[in-house]
């Protein structure tokens, strides 16, 4: 059963670590090797922050603060779910940390931390946001391009509705031709919009 459980956890695409109350790694799955963080056999006893950031000297490092939260918050019974951009690994990482509970649902002074690489998802979201902004800008341009000719058609139509009896035939024909020309321009803009 132990071997089956280890094989199952090793097959996950996420980094899974069991952390003690001092922030030391008790056990990790084989993703540590895929991420180039070391051999799975050598991670026991390493500080969790140092495992992910081996050369980090920054006291304000987000991961050092996250490691403190895991110890202070998660091991005391509160779960944690947080997404961060990791500048060292150059990845967007989502951290899920949960206390390990005993049979009485009390904390056993350990936590399981699952680190999921969401870089690809974040890149897709950013691209989607960029496309939405581009589409919004395009919609404003189209609205502006449509507003002027529509205003012209409405203006000529209202003018002709009031004044058609008093206008000479050649002016009536000229205004009618202008309305037709502007209508065709509107149709071209709509066709271009539909094509887009």
CSV table of N, CA, C and O in Angstrom, one decimal, residues 19-83:
chain,number,residue,atom,x,y,z
A,19,UNK,N,5.6,18.8,5.0
A,19,UNK,CA,6.5,19.8,5.7
A,19,UNK,C,6.2,19.6,7.2
A,19,UNK,O,5.1,19.5,7.7
A,20,UNK,N,7.3,19.7,8.0
A,20,UNK,CA,7.1,19.7,9.5
A,20,UNK,C,7.0,21.1,10.1
A,20,UNK,O,7.0,22.1,9.3
A,21,UNK,N,6.8,21.2,11.4
A,21,UNK,CA,6.5,22.5,12.0
A,21,UNK,C,7.7,23.4,12.0
A,21,UNK,O,7.6,24.6,12.2
A,22,UNK,N,8.9,22.9,11.6
A,22,UNK,CA,10.1,23.7,11.5
A,22,UNK,C,10.3,24.2,10.0
A,22,UNK,O,11.3,24.9,9.7
A,23,UNK,N,9.4,23.8,9.1
A,23,UNK,CA,9.5,24.1,7.7
A,23,UNK,C,10.5,23.2,7.0
A,23,UNK,O,10.9,23.5,5.9
A,24,UNK,N,10.8,22.1,7.6
A,24,UNK,CA,11.7,21.1,6.9
A,24,UNK,C,10.8,20.1,6.1
A,24,UNK,O,9.7,19.7,6.5
A,25,UNK,N,11.4,19.7,5.0
A,25,UNK,CA,10.7,18.7,4.1
A,25,UNK,C,10.9,17.3,4.8
A,25,UNK,O,12.0,16.9,5.1
A,26,UNK,N,9.7,16.7,5.0
A,26,UNK,CA,9.7,15.3,5.5
A,26,UNK,C,9.8,14.3,4.3
A,26,UNK,O,10.5,13.3,4.3
A,27,UNK,N,9.1,14.7,3.2
A,27,UNK,CA,9.0,13.8,2.0
A,27,UNK,C,8.5,14.7,0.9
A,27,UNK,O,7.8,15.6,1.1
A,28,UNK,N,9.0,14.3,-0.3
A,28,UNK,CA,8.5,15.0,-1.6
A,28,UNK,C,8.4,14.0,-2.7
A,28,UNK,O,9.0,12.9,-2.6
A,29,UNK,N,7.6,14.3,-3.7
A,29,UNK,CA,7.5,13.4,-4.8
A,29,UNK,C,8.6,13.7,-5.8
A,29,UNK,O,9.4,14.6,-5.7
A,30,UNK,N,8.6,13.0,-6.9
A,30,UNK,CA,9.7,13.0,-7.9
A,30,UNK,C,9.7,14.3,-8.8
A,30,UNK,O,10.6,14.5,-9.6
A,31,UNK,N,8.7,15.1,-8.6
A,31,UNK,CA,8.7,16.3,-9.4
A,31,UNK,C,9.9,17.2,-9.0
A,31,UNK,O,10.4,18.0,-9.9
A,32,UNK,N,10.5,17.1,-7.8
A,32,UNK,CA,11.7,17.8,-7.5
A,32,UNK,C,12.8,17.6,-8.5
A,32,UNK,O,13.5,18.5,-8.8
A,33,UNK,N,12.9,16.4,-9.0
A,33,UNK,CA,13.9,16.0,-10.0
A,33,UNK,C,13.5,16.6,-11.3
A,33,UNK,O,14.4,17.2,-12.0
A,34,UNK,N,12.3,16.6,-11.7
A,34,UNK,CA,11.9,17.2,-13.0
A,34,UNK,C,12.1,18.7,-13.0
A,34,UNK,O,12.4,19.3,-14.1
A,35,UNK,N,11.9,19.3,-11.9
A,35,UNK,CA,12.1,20.8,-11.8
A,35,UNK,C,13.5,21.1,-11.5
A,35,UNK,O,13.9,22.3,-11.4
A,36,UNK,N,14.4,20.1,-11.4
A,36,UNK,CA,15.8,20.4,-11.2
A,36,UNK,C,16.2,20.9,-9.8
A,36,UNK,O,17.1,21.6,-9.6
A,37,UNK,N,15.4,20.5,-8.8
A,37,UNK,CA,15.6,20.9,-7.5
A,37,UNK,C,16.4,20.0,-6.6
A,37,UNK,O,16.7,20.2,-5.5
A,38,UNK,N,16.8,18.9,-7.2
A,38,UNK,CA,17.6,17.9,-6.5
A,38,UNK,C,17.0,16.5,-6.6
A,38,UNK,O,16.0,16.3,-7.3
A,39,UNK,N,17.7,15.5,-6.0
A,39,UNK,CA,17.3,14.1,-6.0
A,39,UNK,C,16.2,13.9,-4.9
A,39,UNK,O,16.3,14.5,-3.8
A,40,UNK,N,15.2,13.2,-5.2
A,40,UNK,CA,14.1,13.0,-4.2
A,40,UNK,C,14.6,12.4,-2.9
A,40,UNK,O,14.1,12.6,-1.9
A,41,UNK,N,15.7,11.6,-3.0
A,41,UNK,CA,16.2,10.9,-1.8
A,41,UNK,C,17.0,11.9,-0.9
A,41,UNK,O,17.2,11.6,0.3
A,42,UNK,N,17.3,13.1,-1.4
A,42,UNK,CA,18.2,14.0,-0.6
A,42,UNK,C,17.4,15.2,-0.1
A,42,UNK,O,18.0,16.1,0.5
A,43,UNK,N,16.1,15.3,-0.3
A,43,UNK,CA,15.3,16.4,0.1
A,43,UNK,C,14.9,16.4,1.6
A,43,UNK,O,14.6,17.4,2.2
A,44,UNK,N,14.9,15.2,2.1
A,44,UNK,CA,14.4,15.1,3.5
A,44,UNK,C,15.3,15.9,4.4
A,44,UNK,O,16.5,15.9,4.4
A,45,UNK,N,14.7,16.8,5.3
A,45,UNK,CA,15.4,17.6,6.2
A,45,UNK,C,15.8,19.0,5.7
A,45,UNK,O,16.3,19.8,6.4
A,46,UNK,N,15.6,19.2,4.3
A,46,UNK,CA,15.9,20.5,3.8
A,46,UNK,C,14.8,21.5,4.1
A,46,UNK,O,13.6,21.1,4.1
A,47,UNK,N,15.1,22.7,4.2
A,47,UNK,CA,14.1,23.7,4.4
A,47,UNK,C,13.3,23.9,3.1
A,47,UNK,O,13.9,23.9,2.1
A,48,UNK,N,12.0,24.0,3.3
A,48,UNK,CA,11.1,24.1,2.1
A,48,UNK,C,11.5,25.3,1.2
A,48,UNK,O,11.5,25.1,0.0
A,49,UNK,N,11.7,26.4,1.8
A,49,UNK,CA,12.1,27.6,1.0
A,49,UNK,C,13.4,27.4,0.3
A,49,UNK,O,13.5,27.7,-0.9
A,50,UNK,N,14.4,26.8,1.0
A,50,UNK,CA,15.7,26.5,0.3
A,50,UNK,C,15.6,25.5,-0.8
A,50,UNK,O,16.4,25.5,-1.7
A,51,UNK,N,14.6,24.6,-0.6
A,51,UNK,CA,14.4,23.5,-1.7
A,51,UNK,C,14.0,24.2,-3.0
A,51,UNK,O,14.6,23.9,-4.0
A,52,UNK,N,13.1,25.1,-2.9
A,52,UNK,CA,12.6,25.8,-4.2
A,52,UNK,C,13.5,26.9,-4.6
A,52,UNK,O,13.6,27.2,-5.8
A,53,UNK,N,14.2,27.6,-3.6
A,53,UNK,CA,15.1,28.7,-3.9
A,53,UNK,C,16.4,28.4,-3.2
A,53,UNK,O,16.7,29.1,-2.2
A,54,UNK,N,17.3,27.6,-3.8
A,54,UNK,CA,18.5,27.2,-3.1
A,54,UNK,C,19.5,28.3,-2.8
A,54,UNK,O,20.2,28.3,-1.9
A,55,UNK,N,19.5,29.3,-3.7
A,55,UNK,CA,20.5,30.4,-3.5
A,55,UNK,C,19.9,31.7,-3.0
A,55,UNK,O,20.5,32.7,-3.1
A,56,UNK,N,18.7,31.7,-2.5
A,56,UNK,CA,17.9,32.9,-2.2
A,56,UNK,C,18.5,33.5,-0.9
A,56,UNK,O,18.7,32.9,0.1
A,57,UNK,N,18.8,34.8,-1.0
A,57,UNK,CA,19.4,35.6,0.1
A,57,UNK,C,18.4,36.7,0.5
A,57,UNK,O,18.8,37.6,1.3
A,58,UNK,N,17.2,36.7,-0.1
A,58,UNK,CA,16.3,37.9,0.1
A,58,UNK,C,15.4,37.6,1.3
A,58,UNK,O,14.6,36.7,1.3
A,59,UNK,N,15.5,38.4,2.3
A,59,UNK,CA,14.7,38.2,3.5
A,59,UNK,C,13.2,38.5,3.2
A,59,UNK,O,12.3,38.0,3.8
A,60,UNK,N,13.0,39.3,2.1
A,60,UNK,CA,11.6,39.7,1.8
A,60,UNK,C,11.1,38.8,0.7
A,60,UNK,O,10.0,39.1,0.0
A,61,UNK,N,11.7,37.7,0.4
A,61,UNK,CA,11.3,36.7,-0.7
A,61,UNK,C,9.8,36.2,-0.3
A,61,UNK,O,9.6,35.8,0.8
A,62,UNK,N,9.0,36.3,-1.3
A,62,UNK,CA,7.6,35.8,-1.1
A,62,UNK,C,7.5,34.4,-0.6
A,62,UNK,O,6.7,34.0,0.2
A,63,UNK,N,8.5,33.5,-1.1
A,63,UNK,CA,8.4,32.1,-0.7
A,63,UNK,C,8.8,31.9,0.8
A,63,UNK,O,8.3,31.1,1.4
A,64,UNK,N,9.7,32.8,1.2
A,64,UNK,CA,10.1,32.7,2.7
A,64,UNK,C,8.9,33.1,3.5
A,64,UNK,O,8.6,32.4,4.5
A,65,UNK,N,8.1,34.1,3.1
A,65,UNK,CA,6.9,34.5,3.8
A,65,UNK,C,5.9,33.4,3.7
A,65,UNK,O,5.2,33.1,4.7
A,66,UNK,N,5.8,32.8,2.5
A,66,UNK,CA,4.8,31.7,2.3
A,66,UNK,C,5.2,30.5,3.2
A,66,UNK,O,4.3,29.9,3.8
A,67,UNK,N,6.4,30.2,3.3
A,67,UNK,CA,6.9,29.1,4.2
A,67,UNK,C,6.5,29.4,5.7
A,67,UNK,O,6.1,28.5,6.4
A,68,UNK,N,6.6,30.7,6.1
A,68,UNK,CA,6.2,31.1,7.4
A,68,UNK,C,4.7,30.9,7.6
A,68,UNK,O,4.2,30.4,8.7
A,69,UNK,N,3.9,31.2,6.6
A,69,UNK,CA,2.5,31.0,6.7
A,69,UNK,C,2.1,29.6,6.8
A,69,UNK,O,1.2,29.2,7.5
A,70,UNK,N,2.8,28.7,6.1
A,70,UNK,CA,2.6,27.3,6.2
A,70,UNK,C,2.8,26.8,7.6
A,70,UNK,O,2.0,26.1,8.1
A,71,UNK,N,3.9,27.3,8.2
A,71,UNK,CA,4.2,26.9,9.6
A,71,UNK,C,3.2,27.5,10.6
A,71,UNK,O,2.6,26.8,11.4
A,72,UNK,N,2.9,28.8,10.4
A,72,UNK,CA,2.1,29.5,11.4
A,72,UNK,C,0.6,29.2,11.2
A,72,UNK,O,-0.1,29.2,12.2
A,73,UNK,N,0.2,29.2,10.0
A,73,UNK,CA,-1.3,29.1,9.7
A,73,UNK,C,-1.7,27.7,9.4
A,73,UNK,O,-2.7,27.2,10.0
A,74,UNK,N,-1.0,27.0,8.5
A,74,UNK,CA,-1.5,25.7,8.0
A,74,UNK,C,-1.4,24.6,9.0
A,74,UNK,O,-2.3,23.9,9.3
A,75,UNK,N,-0.2,24.6,9.6
A,75,UNK,CA,0.0,23.5,10.6
A,75,UNK,C,-0.9,23.7,11.8
A,75,UNK,O,-1.3,22.7,12.5
A,76,UNK,N,-1.4,24.9,12.1
A,76,UNK,CA,-2.3,25.2,13.2
A,76,UNK,C,-3.8,24.8,12.8
A,76,UNK,O,-4.6,25.0,13.6
A,77,UNK,N,-4.0,24.5,11.5
A,77,UNK,CA,-5.3,24.0,11.1
A,77,UNK,C,-6.0,24.7,10.0
A,77,UNK,O,-7.1,24.4,9.6
A,78,UNK,N,-5.4,25.8,9.5
A,78,UNK,CA,-6.0,26.6,8.4
A,78,UNK,C,-5.4,26.3,7.1
A,78,UNK,O,-4.2,26.3,7.0
A,79,UNK,N,-6.2,26.0,6.1
A,79,UNK,CA,-5.7,25.7,4.7
A,79,UNK,C,-5.2,27.0,4.1
A,79,UNK,O,-5.6,28.1,4.5
A,80,UNK,N,-4.4,26.9,3.0
A,80,UNK,CA,-3.9,28.0,2.3
A,80,UNK,C,-4.0,27.8,0.8
A,80,UNK,O,-3.7,26.7,0.4
A,81,UNK,N,-4.4,28.8,0.1
A,81,UNK,CA,-4.4,28.6,-1.4
A,81,UNK,C,-3.9,30.0,-2.0
A,81,UNK,O,-4.6,31.0,-1.7
A,82,UNK,N,-2.8,30.0,-2.7
A,82,UNK,CA,-2.2,31.2,-3.1
A,82,UNK,C,-1.5,31.0,-4.4
A,82,UNK,O,-0.8,30.0,-4.6
A,83,UNK,N,-1.6,32.0,-5.3
A,83,UNK,CA,-0.9,31.9,-6.6
A,83,UNK,C,0.1,33.1,-6.7
A,83,UNK,O,-0.2,34.2,-6.3
